[in-house]
mmCIF file of C-alpha atoms in Angstrom:
data_model
loop_
_atom_site.group_PDB
_atom_site.id
_atom_site.type_symbol
_atom_site.label_atom_id
_atom_site.label_comp_id
_atom_site.label_asym_id
_atom_site.label_seq_id
_atom_site.Cartn_x
_atom_site.Cartn_y
_atom_site.Cartn_z
ATOM 1 C CA UNK A 1386 -0.013 0.010 0.003
ATOM 2 C CA UNK A 1387 2.774 2.431 0.777
ATOM 3 C CA UNK A 1388 3.929 2.291 -2.906
ATOM 4 C CA UNK A 1389 0.419 3.307 -4.003
ATOM 5 C CA UNK A 1390 -0.112 6.005 -1.385
ATOM 6 C CA UNK A 1391 3.403 7.315 -1.981
ATOM 7 C CA UNK A 1392 2.853 8.011 -5.689
ATOM 8 C CA UNK A 1393 3.474 11.613 -6.650
ATOM 9 C CA UNK A 1394 2.454 13.497 -9.772
ATOM 10 C CA UNK A 1395 6.128 13.517 -10.798
ATOM 11 C CA UNK A 1396 6.314 9.731 -10.476
ATOM 12 C CA UNK A 1397 3.759 9.324 -13.322
ATOM 13 C CA UNK A 1398 4.923 8.974 -16.923
ATOM 14 C CA UNK A 1399 1.626 8.296 -18.610
ATOM 15 C CA UNK A 1400 2.999 9.048 -22.069
ATOM 16 C CA UNK A 1401 5.414 6.151 -21.640
ATOM 17 C CA UNK A 1402 2.873 3.993 -19.821
ATOM 18 C CA UNK A 1403 4.880 3.667 -16.609
ATOM 19 C CA UNK A 1404 5.216 4.894 -13.080
ATOM 20 C CA UNK A 1405 8.205 5.149 -10.768
ATOM 21 C CA UNK A 1406 7.581 3.711 -7.292
ATOM 22 C CA UNK A 1407 9.707 4.069 -4.298
ATOM 23 C CA UNK A 1408 10.087 0.771 -2.553
ATOM 24 C CA UNK A 1409 11.894 -0.529 0.509
ATOM 25 C CA UNK A 1410 15.361 0.975 1.068
ATOM 26 C CA UNK A 1411 14.322 3.961 -1.098
ATOM 27 C CA UNK A 1412 14.834 1.837 -4.153
ATOM 28 C CA UNK A 1413 13.150 3.164 -7.311
ATOM 29 C CA UNK A 1414 11.300 0.703 -9.515
ATOM 30 C CA UNK A 1415 9.802 1.430 -12.935
ATOM 31 C CA UNK A 1416 6.464 -0.290 -13.249
ATOM 32 C CA UNK A 1417 4.571 -0.625 -16.531
ATOM 33 C CA UNK A 1418 0.923 0.452 -16.397
ATOM 34 C CA UNK A 1419 -1.861 -1.036 -18.468
ATOM 35 C CA UNK A 1420 -3.492 1.311 -20.964
ATOM 36 C CA UNK A 1421 -6.890 1.009 -19.180
ATOM 37 C CA UNK A 1422 -5.246 2.134 -15.895
ATOM 38 C CA UNK A 1423 -3.558 5.000 -17.726
ATOM 39 C CA UNK A 1424 -6.929 6.127 -19.114
ATOM 40 C CA UNK A 1425 -8.482 5.902 -15.641
ATOM 41 C CA UNK A 1426 -5.573 7.903 -14.162
ATOM 42 C CA UNK A 1427 -5.888 10.574 -16.834
ATOM 43 C CA UNK A 1428 -9.606 10.844 -16.126
ATOM 44 C CA UNK A 1429 -9.009 11.044 -12.384
ATOM 45 C CA UNK A 1430 -6.245 13.672 -12.783
ATOM 46 C CA UNK A 1431 -8.393 15.717 -15.182
ATOM 47 C CA UNK A 1432 -11.845 15.406 -13.517
ATOM 48 C CA UNK A 1433 -11.609 14.328 -9.886
ATOM 49 C CA UNK A 1434 -8.257 15.349 -8.376
ATOM 50 C CA UNK A 1435 -8.688 19.074 -9.128
ATOM 51 C CA UNK A 1436 -11.877 19.041 -7.026
ATOM 52 C CA UNK A 1437 -9.938 17.525 -4.085
ATOM 53 C CA UNK A 1438 -6.852 19.803 -4.311
ATOM 54 C CA UNK A 1439 -6.415 22.469 -1.614
ATOM 55 C CA UNK A 1440 -3.665 25.119 -1.359
ATOM 56 C CA UNK A 1441 -1.849 22.894 1.172
ATOM 57 C CA UNK A 1442 -2.299 19.695 -0.836
ATOM 58 C CA UNK A 1443 0.717 17.540 -1.407
ATOM 59 C CA UNK A 1444 1.964 16.275 -4.718
ATOM 60 C CA UNK A 1445 0.375 12.870 -3.898
ATOM 61 C CA UNK A 1446 -1.570 11.393 -6.751
ATOM 62 C CA UNK A 1447 -4.447 10.117 -4.650
ATOM 63 C CA UNK A 1448 -6.000 12.656 -2.326
ATOM 64 C CA UNK A 1449 -8.608 12.406 0.444
ATOM 65 C CA UNK A 1450 -11.671 14.624 0.430
ATOM 66 C CA UNK A 1451 -9.709 17.032 2.594
ATOM 67 C CA UNK A 1452 -6.928 17.296 -0.029
ATOM 68 C CA UNK A 1453 -4.334 15.246 1.900
ATOM 69 C CA UNK A 1454 -2.539 12.204 0.578
ATOM 70 C CA UNK A 1455 -4.519 9.027 1.147
ATOM 71 C CA UNK A 1456 -3.138 6.838 3.897
ATOM 72 C CA UNK A 1457 -2.752 3.071 3.514
ATOM 73 C CA UNK A 1458 -5.590 2.618 5.988
ATOM 74 C CA UNK A 1459 -7.892 4.886 3.902
ATOM 75 C CA UNK A 1460 -7.094 2.740 0.812
ATOM 76 C CA UNK A 1461 -7.965 -0.431 2.826
ATOM 77 C CA UNK A 1462 -11.305 1.134 3.871
ATOM 78 C CA UNK A 1463 -12.102 2.106 0.289
ATOM 79 C CA UNK A 1464 -11.310 -1.371 -0.964
ATOM 80 C CA UNK A 1465 -13.390 -3.035 1.776
ATOM 81 C CA UNK A 1466 -16.257 -0.623 1.202
ATOM 82 C CA UNK A 1467 -16.292 -1.397 -2.470
ATOM 83 C CA UNK A 1468 -16.137 -5.143 -1.770
ATOM 84 C CA UNK A 1469 -19.102 -4.820 0.593
ATOM 85 C CA UNK A 1470 -20.973 -2.802 -2.032
ATOM 86 C CA UNK A 1471 -20.314 -5.558 -4.547
ATOM 87 C CA UNK A 1472 -21.816 -8.101 -2.179
ATOM 88 C CA UNK A 1473 -18.630 -9.588 -0.731
ATOM 89 C CA UNK A 1474 -18.346 -10.045 3.030
ATOM 90 C CA UNK A 1475 -14.579 -10.735 2.715
ATOM 91 C CA UNK A 1476 -11.922 -8.278 3.783
ATOM 92 C CA UNK A 1477 -8.930 -8.288 1.453
ATOM 93 C CA UNK A 1478 -5.368 -7.871 2.571
ATOM 94 C CA UNK A 1479 -2.667 -6.165 0.522
ATOM 95 C CA UNK A 1480 -1.020 -9.596 0.182
ATOM 96 C CA UNK A 1481 -4.217 -11.046 -1.316
ATOM 97 C CA UNK A 1482 -4.335 -8.180 -3.820
ATOM 98 C CA UNK A 1483 -0.703 -8.699 -4.864
ATOM 99 C CA UNK A 1484 -1.327 -12.492 -5.176
ATOM 100 C CA UNK A 1485 -4.406 -11.909 -7.327
ATOM 101 C CA UNK A 1486 -2.479 -9.421 -9.493
ATOM 102 C CA UNK A 1487 0.373 -11.860 -9.968
ATOM 103 C CA UNK A 1488 -1.984 -14.696 -10.779
ATOM 104 C CA UNK A 1489 -3.735 -12.632 -13.428
ATOM 105 C CA UNK A 1490 -0.372 -11.791 -15.006
ATOM 106 C CA UNK A 1491 0.564 -15.483 -15.129
ATOM 107 C CA UNK A 1492 -2.825 -16.364 -16.612
ATOM 108 C CA UNK A 1493 -2.258 -13.673 -19.226
ATOM 109 C CA UNK A 1494 1.043 -15.352 -20.220
ATOM 110 C CA UNK A 1495 3.423 -13.079 -18.350
ATOM 111 C CA UNK A 1496 6.684 -14.749 -17.270
ATOM 112 C CA UNK A 1497 8.579 -13.871 -14.151
ATOM 113 C CA UNK A 1498 11.603 -12.349 -15.877
ATOM 114 C CA UNK A 1499 10.057 -9.040 -17.039
ATOM 115 C CA UNK A 1500 8.494 -8.441 -13.648
ATOM 116 C CA UNK A 1501 11.519 -8.863 -11.442
ATOM 117 C CA UNK A 1502 12.042 -5.109 -11.594
ATOM 118 C CA UNK A 1503 8.661 -4.601 -9.933
ATOM 119 C CA UNK A 1504 8.899 -7.337 -7.363
ATOM 120 C CA UNK A 1505 9.084 -4.785 -4.551
ATOM 121 C CA UNK A 1506 5.733 -3.477 -5.711
ATOM 122 C CA UNK A 1507 4.263 -6.925 -6.035
ATOM 123 C CA UNK A 1508 6.119 -8.329 -3.055
ATOM 124 C CA UNK A 1509 5.626 -11.712 -4.665
ATOM 125 C CA UNK A 1510 7.751 -12.258 -7.710
ATOM 126 C CA UNK A 1511 5.887 -14.170 -10.391
ATOM 127 C CA UNK A 1512 8.275 -17.048 -10.227
ATOM 128 C CA UNK A 1513 6.265 -18.166 -7.183
ATOM 129 C CA UNK A 1514 3.301 -18.643 -9.481
ATOM 130 C CA UNK A 1515 5.046 -20.425 -12.290
ATOM 131 C CA UNK A 1516 6.315 -23.950 -12.544
ATOM 132 C CA UNK A 1517 9.540 -23.033 -14.394
#
């Protein structure tokens, strides 16, 4: 969650389809972003974020209704609220989200090699999910 909540406007390179995340040990990772996520980010940055921005707002990408950077706990609450709205009683941990993301990549034919650079973001390199 800290990688997500730590994203800044400067860390986005939507033209190149990537973001730079700061992981453990202040290590920078370049993470590719799917075109649908880029479209959603552009829409959020154009339509929603300006309504949340206050004079004292940080450079954080994702802001609270008060214009402050979202905290990891706020992101968890948003995820769990949306799960409940969708009819799920389950609470999802960050680990479960990373596992699901990695599983989807494997199912889509992604190998572990290209994703080693983003293993800090995933915290579960895809090699765990492959039989190679």
